[in-house]
Amino acid sequence: MNRFALALSTAIARITESALGPYQSAVVRIGFSATWLLFLLRELPHRQELYGPDGPWSWDLAEQLIAGNGAFTALIWSDARIWFESVYGLAVLSSVLLLLGWRTRTMSVLFMVGVLSLQNRSIFMGDGGDNVLHLMCVYLVFTRCGQVWSLDARRARRENEARACGERVVDRVGPALWIVLGLMLVAVTGAGRLLEGDPVIPALLWAVWLGLGVWWTVGRLARTDQPRILLDVIGNIVHNGALLVIMAEACLIYATAGWYKIQGTRWQDGTAVYYPLHLDYFSPWPALADALSSSATMVLLVTYGTVVVQVAFPFTLFNRRVKNVLLALMMTEHAVIAVVLGLPFFSLAMIAADAVFLPTPFLRRMGGRVARARERLTARRGGPAPVPETRAPEGAEETHVGFTA
């Protein structure tokens, strides 16, 4: 009984005292924001036909659909062209800022608004990758995805250094941004636009806005540390819960896809991969597709291997070595799909979802290599020598390294 109580208390302490998986959540943030940004930039010349007033799915049809399903989209608030361009520009800007990790909590909310507004405006334009992005953009709002590899982390480090030197740190950008977005939220709500459909997303927008206000007020006005500690514990619990949901969602995607494939006759006889390689729509490189499909043995191995990997992956999470091998295979498979079948954004979205399972030591090594490459590039350009980053405390480092899901 004492051993069980000790294990339970240790688990509770780990969940509440720190936001687990800082590197994993950062990679997920970077992966999905980059995927959406690249898609928006690629479709920039065709944005009016895809989601705007020039598309076959007109504003009147979208209004009827939204009235029926209650989905959230800011594009239904007005059919003016300038409004569409503003929403599209906001989606691009929020993706860039979330990728850089600037005010990640606020940018994650704006990123979600951009994704949902465009995708729900024309639901027939999406594919599997869009569905994954649709779900993950909501989950990202609950994560503390700017702990590392972000402008927020750099700003926090500089503020701590300034406080250690006795300097006074005043953040004017955060409150100003909070006030502007609050006024916009009040205006939209007062006009009756925000509450026209399902109340989940509007409630989430208000909850995040109020939560940020409480967080800032407590951090500036609380006379003791207890309120700040309580808010930090709540933030850690929400972050860790959201990270767990992202993992469960990724496992569910692969398990569902794998078990449905088992029921298909083409997957059972080992020929399923052959057919999409000979569809013009999925053959940007016909010669490459012909080379891959020319070997019956290769087609058989890829078909059966895909099913085995997808079905087995959720069951390998408790075996680190097997999990890492299957994870590498799945990421390689998505990279091949991106090139051979011409589905880059679907593959990027799935790779970003898979990144939540990458081991922390691997991510730290990759981050170190990128940092050293940036330092060498800065030195070649004759820039100032970078200041070494402050090492994390031993306890915090052990927490990061220990998260290897």
Short mmCIF file of C-alpha atoms in Angstrom, two decimals:
data_model
loop_
_atom_site.label_atom_id
_atom_site.label_comp_id
_atom_site.label_asym_id
_atom_site.label_seq_id
_atom_site.Cartn_x
_atom_site.Cartn_y
_atom_site.Cartn_z
CA MET A 1 0.00 0.00 0.00
CA ASN A 2 2.84 2.38 0.85
CA ARG A 3 4.52 1.58 -2.47
CA PHE A 4 1.30 2.31 -4.36
CA ALA A 5 0.79 5.58 -2.49
CA LEU A 6 4.38 6.61 -3.25
CA ALA A 7 3.97 5.83 -6.95
CA LEU A 8 0.68 7.73 -7.07
CA SER A 9 2.11 10.78 -5.33
CA THR A 10 5.13 10.74 -7.65
CA ALA A 11 2.87 10.63 -10.72
CA ILE A 12 0.70 13.47 -9.43
CA ALA A 13 3.77 15.56 -8.63
CA ARG A 14 5.20 15.01 -12.10
CA ILE A 15 1.93 15.99 -13.79
CA THR A 16 1.39 19.12 -11.72
CA GLU A 17 4.93 20.44 -11.20
CA SER A 18 6.03 20.70 -14.83
CA ALA A 19 4.72 20.84 -18.37
CA LEU A 20 5.98 17.59 -19.85
CA GLY A 21 7.32 17.16 -23.35
CA PRO A 22 8.52 20.72 -24.03
CA TYR A 23 10.49 19.63 -27.10
CA GLN A 24 7.71 17.42 -28.42
CA SER A 25 5.10 20.16 -28.08
CA ALA A 26 7.47 22.63 -29.76
CA VAL A 27 7.98 20.29 -32.72
CA VAL A 28 4.23 19.77 -33.04
CA ARG A 29 3.72 23.55 -32.98
CA ILE A 30 6.39 24.14 -35.62
CA GLY A 31 5.21 21.23 -37.78
CA PHE A 32 1.55 22.16 -37.99
CA SER A 33 2.08 25.90 -38.33
CA ALA A 34 4.62 25.29 -41.12
CA THR A 35 2.26 22.87 -42.88
CA TRP A 36 -0.64 25.33 -42.83
CA LEU A 37 1.60 28.25 -43.81
CA LEU A 38 3.04 26.44 -46.82
CA PHE A 39 -0.45 25.41 -47.92
CA LEU A 40 -1.75 28.98 -47.67
CA LEU A 41 1.21 30.35 -49.60
CA ARG A 42 0.92 27.73 -52.32
CA GLU A 43 -2.80 28.40 -52.76
CA LEU A 44 -2.42 32.17 -52.54
CA PRO A 45 -3.21 32.69 -56.26
CA HIS A 46 -6.25 30.37 -55.97
CA ARG A 47 -7.56 31.48 -52.58
CA GLN A 48 -10.65 33.14 -54.04
CA GLU A 49 -11.71 29.96 -55.83
CA LEU A 50 -10.97 27.68 -52.88
CA TYR A 51 -12.46 29.60 -49.96
CA GLY A 52 -13.55 32.99 -51.26
CA PRO A 53 -16.48 34.49 -53.10
CA ASP A 54 -15.32 33.18 -56.50
CA GLY A 55 -15.50 29.54 -55.47
CA PRO A 56 -18.11 27.03 -56.70
CA TRP A 57 -19.21 26.62 -53.09
CA SER A 58 -20.83 30.04 -52.83
CA TRP A 59 -21.35 32.11 -49.71
CA ASP A 60 -25.09 31.33 -49.75
CA LEU A 61 -24.40 27.58 -49.83
CA ALA A 62 -21.87 27.96 -47.02
CA GLU A 63 -24.38 29.93 -44.97
CA GLN A 64 -26.96 27.16 -45.34
CA LEU A 65 -24.43 24.50 -44.39
CA ILE A 66 -23.20 26.39 -41.32
CA ALA A 67 -26.80 26.96 -40.23
CA GLY A 68 -27.24 23.19 -40.26
CA ASN A 69 -24.03 21.93 -38.70
CA GLY A 70 -23.16 24.92 -36.48
CA ALA A 71 -19.46 24.85 -37.40
CA PHE A 72 -17.33 27.88 -36.55
CA THR A 73 -16.07 30.08 -39.37
CA ALA A 74 -15.43 33.82 -39.35
CA LEU A 75 -15.92 33.94 -43.12
CA ILE A 76 -19.66 33.52 -42.68
CA TRP A 77 -19.89 36.84 -40.82
CA SER A 78 -19.65 38.79 -44.08
CA ASP A 79 -19.51 38.09 -47.82
CA ALA A 80 -17.36 41.17 -48.53
CA ARG A 81 -14.14 40.52 -50.41
CA ILE A 82 -12.13 42.72 -48.05
CA TRP A 83 -13.30 40.59 -45.11
CA PHE A 84 -12.16 37.40 -46.82
CA GLU A 85 -8.75 38.92 -47.58
CA SER A 86 -8.43 40.02 -43.95
CA VAL A 87 -9.20 36.56 -42.60
CA TYR A 88 -6.81 34.94 -45.07
CA GLY A 89 -4.09 37.42 -44.14
CA LEU A 90 -4.71 36.74 -40.45
CA ALA A 91 -4.32 33.02 -41.09
CA VAL A 92 -0.97 33.59 -42.80
CA LEU A 93 0.30 36.00 -40.15
CA SER A 94 -0.73 33.82 -37.20
CA SER A 95 0.96 30.82 -38.82
CA VAL A 96 4.23 32.73 -39.20
CA LEU A 97 4.16 34.04 -35.62
CA LEU A 98 3.20 30.66 -34.16
CA LEU A 99 6.02 29.06 -36.14
CA LEU A 100 8.45 31.56 -34.61
CA GLY A 101 6.92 31.12 -31.17
CA TRP A 102 5.94 34.75 -30.61
CA ARG A 103 3.17 35.06 -27.97
CA THR A 104 2.36 31.41 -28.56
CA ARG A 105 -0.76 31.31 -26.39
CA THR A 106 -2.41 34.14 -28.31
CA MET A 107 -1.09 33.03 -31.68
CA SER A 108 -2.32 29.49 -31.13
CA VAL A 109 -5.84 30.87 -30.69
CA LEU A 110 -5.59 33.01 -33.83
CA PHE A 111 -4.08 30.05 -35.66
CA MET A 112 -7.11 27.96 -34.66
CA VAL A 113 -9.48 30.71 -35.83
CA GLY A 114 -7.74 30.87 -39.21
CA VAL A 115 -7.75 27.11 -39.75
CA LEU A 116 -11.38 26.63 -38.74
CA SER A 117 -12.59 29.68 -40.65
CA LEU A 118 -11.11 28.58 -43.97
CA GLN A 119 -11.70 24.85 -43.69
CA ASN A 120 -15.29 25.14 -42.47
CA ARG A 121 -16.06 27.68 -45.21
CA SER A 122 -15.46 25.06 -47.93
CA ILE A 123 -15.45 21.62 -46.36
CA PHE A 124 -15.21 19.78 -49.70
CA MET A 125 -11.73 21.16 -50.36
CA GLY A 126 -10.07 19.11 -47.61
CA ASP A 127 -8.39 15.73 -47.34
CA GLY A 128 -6.99 13.56 -44.56
CA GLY A 129 -4.24 16.04 -43.76
CA ASP A 130 -6.78 18.84 -43.36
CA ASN A 131 -8.76 16.71 -40.93
CA VAL A 132 -5.66 16.15 -38.79
CA LEU A 133 -4.81 19.86 -38.86
CA HIS A 134 -8.43 20.68 -38.01
CA LEU A 135 -8.22 18.66 -34.80
CA MET A 136 -4.68 19.55 -33.79
CA CYS A 137 -5.19 23.30 -34.09
CA VAL A 138 -7.74 23.06 -31.27
CA TYR A 139 -5.49 20.90 -29.10
CA LEU A 140 -2.56 23.29 -29.53
CA VAL A 141 -4.49 26.05 -27.75
CA PHE A 142 -4.28 24.06 -24.51
CA THR A 143 -0.54 23.34 -24.70
CA ARG A 144 2.41 25.35 -23.46
CA CYS A 145 4.15 24.88 -26.79
CA GLY A 146 6.54 27.83 -26.49
CA GLN A 147 8.78 26.55 -23.68
CA VAL A 148 11.69 25.89 -26.05
CA TRP A 149 12.69 26.85 -29.59
CA SER A 150 10.59 30.00 -29.56
CA LEU A 151 10.84 33.76 -29.26
CA ASP A 152 8.84 33.45 -26.05
CA ALA A 153 11.53 31.26 -24.52
CA ARG A 154 14.22 33.76 -25.52
CA ARG A 155 12.20 36.65 -24.09
CA ALA A 156 11.60 34.77 -20.83
CA ARG A 157 15.31 34.01 -20.53
CA ARG A 158 16.25 37.66 -21.07
CA GLU A 159 13.64 38.83 -18.56
CA ASN A 160 14.98 36.44 -15.94
CA GLU A 161 18.51 37.69 -16.56
CA ALA A 162 17.34 41.28 -16.23
CA ARG A 163 15.54 40.56 -12.96
CA ALA A 164 18.64 38.79 -11.64
CA CYS A 165 20.55 42.01 -12.29
CA GLY A 166 17.95 44.04 -10.39
CA GLU A 167 16.37 45.60 -13.46
CA ARG A 168 12.64 46.22 -13.73
CA VAL A 169 10.91 44.31 -16.54
CA VAL A 170 7.71 45.76 -18.01
CA ASP A 171 5.74 43.95 -20.70
CA ARG A 172 3.67 46.39 -22.74
CA VAL A 173 3.07 44.26 -25.82
CA GLY A 174 1.17 41.52 -24.02
CA PRO A 175 -1.43 43.78 -22.33
CA ALA A 176 -1.88 45.83 -25.51
CA LEU A 177 -2.48 42.70 -27.55
CA TRP A 178 -4.90 41.42 -24.91
CA ILE A 179 -6.89 44.67 -24.95
CA VAL A 180 -7.12 44.84 -28.76
CA LEU A 181 -8.26 41.24 -29.10
CA GLY A 182 -10.67 41.70 -26.20
CA LEU A 183 -12.31 44.66 -27.90
CA MET A 184 -12.66 42.64 -31.08
CA LEU A 185 -14.15 39.74 -29.16
CA VAL A 186 -16.66 42.02 -27.43
CA ALA A 187 -17.61 43.65 -30.73
CA VAL A 188 -18.20 40.34 -32.51
CA THR A 189 -20.14 38.94 -29.59
CA GLY A 190 -22.23 42.10 -29.28
CA ALA A 191 -23.09 41.93 -32.97
CA GLY A 192 -24.43 38.42 -32.42
CA ARG A 193 -22.03 36.81 -34.91
CA LEU A 194 -19.94 34.77 -32.50
CA LEU A 195 -22.84 32.83 -30.97
CA GLU A 196 -24.64 31.90 -34.18
CA GLY A 197 -23.42 28.30 -34.30
CA ASP A 198 -22.02 25.74 -31.89
CA PRO A 199 -20.97 27.44 -28.63
CA VAL A 200 -17.80 25.37 -28.05
CA ILE A 201 -15.32 27.53 -30.00
CA PRO A 202 -16.82 30.86 -28.81
CA ALA A 203 -16.67 29.61 -25.22
CA LEU A 204 -13.05 28.57 -25.75
CA LEU A 205 -12.16 32.01 -27.13
CA TRP A 206 -13.67 33.76 -24.14
CA ALA A 207 -12.13 31.30 -21.67
CA VAL A 208 -8.62 31.80 -23.07
CA TRP A 209 -9.01 35.58 -23.15
CA LEU A 210 -10.24 35.72 -19.56
CA GLY A 211 -7.61 33.21 -18.46
CA LEU A 212 -4.81 35.33 -19.90
CA GLY A 213 -6.21 38.36 -18.10
CA VAL A 214 -6.31 36.51 -14.78
CA TRP A 215 -2.79 35.18 -15.34
CA TRP A 216 -1.39 38.67 -15.99
CA THR A 217 -3.29 40.24 -13.06
CA VAL A 218 -2.17 37.60 -10.58
CA GLY A 219 1.41 37.78 -11.80
CA ARG A 220 1.54 41.54 -11.27
CA LEU A 221 -0.67 42.14 -8.24
CA ALA A 222 -0.51 38.99 -6.07
CA ARG A 223 1.36 39.63 -2.83
CA THR A 224 2.21 35.97 -2.22
CA ASP A 225 3.42 33.14 -4.43
CA GLN A 226 0.46 30.83 -3.79
CA PRO A 227 -1.86 32.24 -6.49
CA ARG A 228 0.92 32.08 -9.08
CA ILE A 229 1.77 28.51 -8.09
CA LEU A 230 -1.88 27.51 -8.36
CA LEU A 231 -2.22 28.99 -11.84
CA ASP A 232 1.02 27.33 -12.91
CA VAL A 233 -0.25 23.95 -11.66
CA ILE A 234 -3.49 24.42 -13.60
CA GLY A 235 -1.52 25.33 -16.72
CA ASN A 236 0.67 22.25 -16.35
CA ILE A 237 -2.32 19.95 -15.91
CA VAL A 238 -4.08 21.40 -18.96
CA HIS A 239 -0.89 21.15 -21.04
CA ASN A 240 -0.17 17.57 -20.04
CA GLY A 241 -3.77 16.56 -20.66
CA ALA A 242 -3.73 18.15 -24.12
CA LEU A 243 -0.45 16.42 -24.95
CA LEU A 244 -1.99 13.11 -23.93
CA VAL A 245 -4.99 13.80 -26.16
CA ILE A 246 -2.69 14.54 -29.11
CA MET A 247 -0.93 11.21 -28.56
CA ALA A 248 -4.25 9.36 -28.28
CA GLU A 249 -5.53 11.07 -31.44
CA ALA A 250 -2.46 10.02 -33.41
CA CYS A 251 -2.80 6.42 -32.18
CA LEU A 252 -6.50 6.43 -33.03
CA ILE A 253 -5.79 7.65 -36.56
CA TYR A 254 -3.31 4.86 -37.24
CA ALA A 255 -5.34 2.16 -35.50
CA THR A 256 -8.51 3.11 -37.39
CA ALA A 257 -6.71 3.31 -40.73
CA GLY A 258 -4.96 -0.02 -40.15
CA TRP A 259 -8.06 -1.95 -39.09
CA TYR A 260 -10.09 -0.58 -42.00
CA LYS A 261 -7.33 -1.64 -44.39
CA ILE A 262 -7.46 -5.18 -43.01
CA GLN A 263 -11.08 -5.42 -44.12
CA GLY A 264 -10.32 -4.43 -47.72
CA THR A 265 -9.82 -7.17 -50.29
CA ARG A 266 -7.05 -5.26 -52.11
CA TRP A 267 -5.12 -4.93 -48.88
CA GLN A 268 -5.68 -8.58 -48.11
CA ASP A 269 -4.28 -9.79 -51.44
CA GLY A 270 -1.37 -7.33 -51.26
CA THR A 271 -2.17 -5.21 -54.35
CA ALA A 272 -3.69 -2.05 -52.79
CA VAL A 273 -0.58 0.11 -53.25
CA TYR A 274 -0.43 -0.69 -56.97
CA TYR A 275 -3.60 1.16 -57.96
CA PRO A 276 -2.99 4.71 -56.68
CA LEU A 277 0.43 4.63 -58.36
CA HIS A 278 -1.37 4.45 -61.72
CA LEU A 279 -3.90 7.22 -61.16
CA ASP A 280 -3.05 10.40 -63.06
CA TYR A 281 -4.23 12.55 -60.16
CA PHE A 282 -1.73 10.88 -57.80
CA SER A 283 1.17 10.54 -60.24
CA PRO A 284 3.23 13.73 -60.39
CA TRP A 285 6.26 11.57 -61.34
CA PRO A 286 4.90 8.78 -63.60
CA ALA A 287 8.33 7.28 -64.19
CA LEU A 288 8.97 6.97 -60.46
CA ALA A 289 5.53 5.45 -59.87
CA ASP A 290 6.10 2.93 -62.66
CA ALA A 291 9.48 1.97 -61.22
CA LEU A 292 7.99 1.32 -57.78
CA SER A 293 5.04 -0.66 -59.11
CA SER A 294 7.05 -2.73 -61.57
CA SER A 295 8.11 -5.15 -58.83
CA ALA A 296 5.27 -7.32 -57.50
CA THR A 297 7.37 -8.19 -54.48
CA MET A 298 7.90 -4.52 -53.62
CA VAL A 299 4.17 -3.79 -53.94
CA LEU A 300 3.37 -6.78 -51.73
CA LEU A 301 5.87 -5.77 -49.04
CA VAL A 302 4.76 -2.13 -48.98
CA THR A 303 1.08 -3.08 -48.83
CA TYR A 304 1.42 -5.56 -45.99
CA GLY A 305 4.06 -3.47 -44.24
CA THR A 306 1.76 -0.45 -44.17
CA VAL A 307 -1.01 -2.43 -42.51
CA VAL A 308 1.31 -4.07 -39.98
CA VAL A 309 2.95 -0.78 -38.96
CA GLN A 310 -0.33 1.09 -38.55
CA VAL A 311 -2.05 -1.65 -36.57
CA ALA A 312 0.97 -2.41 -34.38
CA PHE A 313 2.12 1.12 -33.58
CA PRO A 314 -0.31 1.91 -30.70
CA PHE A 315 0.71 -1.35 -29.00
CA THR A 316 4.43 -0.52 -29.11
CA LEU A 317 4.34 2.72 -27.11
CA PHE A 318 5.52 0.94 -23.97
CA ASN A 319 8.56 -0.50 -25.74
CA ARG A 320 10.81 2.43 -26.56
CA ARG A 321 13.06 0.72 -29.10
CA VAL A 322 10.29 -0.91 -31.12
CA LYS A 323 8.27 2.29 -31.01
CA ASN A 324 11.15 4.36 -32.36
CA VAL A 325 11.72 1.89 -35.21
CA LEU A 326 8.07 1.96 -36.26
CA LEU A 327 8.01 5.73 -35.88
CA ALA A 328 10.92 6.07 -38.28
CA LEU A 329 9.19 3.72 -40.73
CA MET A 330 5.95 5.72 -40.62
CA MET A 331 7.72 9.05 -41.13
CA THR A 332 9.65 7.57 -44.05
CA GLU A 333 6.42 6.25 -45.52
CA HIS A 334 4.81 9.68 -45.33
CA ALA A 335 7.85 11.26 -46.96
CA VAL A 336 7.56 8.75 -49.83
CA ILE A 337 3.83 9.49 -50.14
CA ALA A 338 4.60 13.20 -50.35
CA VAL A 339 6.94 12.68 -53.31
CA VAL A 340 5.47 9.72 -55.17
CA LEU A 341 1.74 10.47 -54.78
CA GLY A 342 2.05 14.25 -54.72
CA LEU A 343 0.46 14.73 -51.26
CA PRO A 344 2.99 16.95 -49.47
CA PHE A 345 0.64 18.66 -47.03
CA PHE A 346 -1.07 15.46 -45.96
CA SER A 347 2.34 13.94 -45.31
CA LEU A 348 3.62 17.00 -43.45
CA ALA A 349 0.54 17.00 -41.21
CA MET A 350 0.99 13.32 -40.37
CA ILE A 351 4.72 13.74 -39.72
CA ALA A 352 3.93 16.66 -37.40
CA ALA A 353 1.46 14.47 -35.52
CA ASP A 354 4.03 11.66 -35.32
CA ALA A 355 6.59 14.08 -33.87
CA VAL A 356 4.84 14.01 -30.49
CA PHE A 357 6.33 10.52 -29.98
CA LEU A 358 9.93 11.48 -30.81
CA PRO A 359 12.35 10.83 -27.91
CA THR A 360 13.63 13.87 -26.06
CA PRO A 361 17.39 13.05 -26.38
CA PHE A 362 17.00 12.88 -30.16
CA LEU A 363 15.21 16.25 -30.29
CA ARG A 364 17.81 17.85 -28.02
CA ARG A 365 20.60 16.60 -30.28
CA MET A 366 18.83 17.94 -33.37
CA GLY A 367 18.26 21.27 -31.66
CA GLY A 368 21.93 21.43 -30.70
CA ARG A 369 23.01 20.76 -34.28
CA VAL A 370 20.72 23.48 -35.61
CA ALA A 371 22.04 25.92 -33.00
CA ARG A 372 25.66 25.14 -33.92
CA ALA A 373 24.88 25.53 -37.61
CA ARG A 374 23.31 28.92 -36.92
CA GLU A 375 26.35 29.97 -34.90
CA ARG A 376 28.71 28.98 -37.72
CA LEU A 377 26.57 30.89 -40.22
CA THR A 378 26.59 33.95 -37.97
CA ALA A 379 30.36 33.73 -37.56
CA ARG A 380 30.89 33.53 -41.34
CA ARG A 381 28.81 36.65 -41.84
CA GLY A 382 30.93 38.50 -39.31
CA GLY A 383 28.15 38.88 -36.74
CA PRO A 384 28.68 39.06 -32.98
CA ALA A 385 29.48 35.85 -31.19
CA PRO A 386 26.33 34.32 -29.69
CA VAL A 387 25.97 34.26 -25.93
CA PRO A 388 25.76 30.67 -24.60
CA GLU A 389 22.35 29.74 -23.26
CA THR A 390 21.92 29.19 -19.56
CA ARG A 391 21.75 25.50 -18.74
CA ALA A 392 18.52 24.23 -17.25
CA PRO A 393 18.58 23.12 -13.62
CA GLU A 394 19.39 19.47 -13.07
CA GLY A 395 15.87 18.63 -11.98
CA ALA A 396 14.29 20.30 -15.01
CA GLU A 397 16.72 18.56 -17.37
CA GLU A 398 15.89 15.19 -15.93
CA THR A 399 12.18 15.90 -16.41
CA HIS A 400 12.72 16.77 -20.06
CA VAL A 401 14.90 13.79 -20.80
CA GLY A 402 12.60 11.44 -18.99
CA PHE A 403 9.71 12.23 -21.31
CA THR A 404 10.39 9.81 -24.16
CA ALA A 405 6.89 8.80 -25.19
#
